[in-house]
Amino acid sequence: MPPYNLTYNLTKKEKHMSGKVKDHIYNPEFECMSRSEMENLQSERLRKTVELVYNNCKPYRAKMDELKLKPSDIRSVSDLCKLPFTVKHDLREAYPFGFYSSPASEIVEVHASSGTTGKLTVVGYTKNDIDVWSEIVARGLSMAGVTKDSMVHVAYGYGLFTGGLGAHYGAQKIGASTVPASAGNTIRQLTLMRDFGATHLCCTPSYAIFLGTEIKKAGMDIKDFSLVGGAFGAEPWTYQMRDEIEKTLGIDALDIYGLSEICGPGVAMECLQKHGSHVQEDHFIPEIIDPETLEPLPFGSEGELVFTTITKTGQPLIRYRTRDLCVLSNEKCACGRTTVKMGKVKGRSDDMLIIRGVNVFPSQIEAAIMNVAGVSPHYMIYVDRINNLDVMEIDIELAGDLTPDKVSDLESIKKKVETEVNSYIGVSAKIKLCESGSIKRSEGKAVRVVDRRE
């Protein structure tokens, strides 16, 4: 029997939000809680979680003992700032299972990060954690209009990466038909989506754009598809990219946020208002901190996003620094949900490029590119140091079937891109326009930057 009540009132409150889909509130009891009710619930669950990790997780006991902090010192969410931070390095130091707060016999599923910059970051899930995960993704997909009558095509990768199974669990929790297509084999993906009548697509935004551009090449017509919505995440993406996805696929494209260390996708999700992603606050307490001073910042301030899990039992995390930079808002949402919203992730503090002393995020460059007609959203950024000077080149594909030798105003397009990029980031860049399809596509998280500096 899990320690948290996961039996919910599943009555759905429906409100027409667009001509295509309805914004369903999957669990109004928790998604529409008053602020005082939410803080009381968070305080109760935080106390239980702190006691759990102190008694069962050696790294957390050591961290708290070092601060001379006992579980009894944490009485409410207002005491959150007393607790120590957790960073990815902590998890890697405890590789593989040193951060578990439940016996290994209660862990029913294990996921891990890619480990491209070090050891794998391992996350263990109890049955309770899978139930929590399924619930939060179900809430998120409901925001995109998914119901038991929907057909959800999951093109995230299945495996140690949490994207595929997270979307899968959420869709099945709702009762929707779920197609576990995984990543790869684009022609097969499109055929399945068309022939099976997929209503919703779950994948990375860069792959969604790729699927959209491949429809015509495959001799298909988007009018033969049944798509109305989608949940896209696992990488930062811009509002301009959203516009491109919606135009190409004819859907409402919504942002789904998560990270494997906290749970996986579903930690937050956009509703059809498209003004920020609702954080599932009854399971995760969000904070924004100054990444330099580590001090908490008020609503509306840009800083680093921090999460504390308060219903996980396998591997709860206290004040986990995500490195994602964004803003939290407590403004009322027209959808009826009362949970705090997070703005689009600007980038990661550890993905930030410093070029000639200027902080640059790939998302800023993407936003600049998307403002120029004649180019596509497919690009690569190369950074070099020549004669002790940082130089940046951006390779961008031309739109459609255009090729550099067929574009009479090629220099004009390049100049427009240079101007937009300089305007957005304050740093000049060499622009190279490439033939459509020449930049390698990613079926998972898009790789946008190659930094060749020592």
PDB file of C-alpha atoms in Angstrom, residues 263 296 298 372:
ATOM      1  CA  CYS A 263      10.452  11.707 -12.595  1.00  0.00           C
ATOM      2  CA  PRO A 296      15.635  31.948  -3.776  1.00  0.00           C
ATOM      3  CA  PRO A 298      10.505  35.806  -6.227  1.00  0.00           C
ATOM      4  CA  VAL A 372      13.874  35.172 -41.440  1.00  0.00           C
TER       5      VAL A 372
END
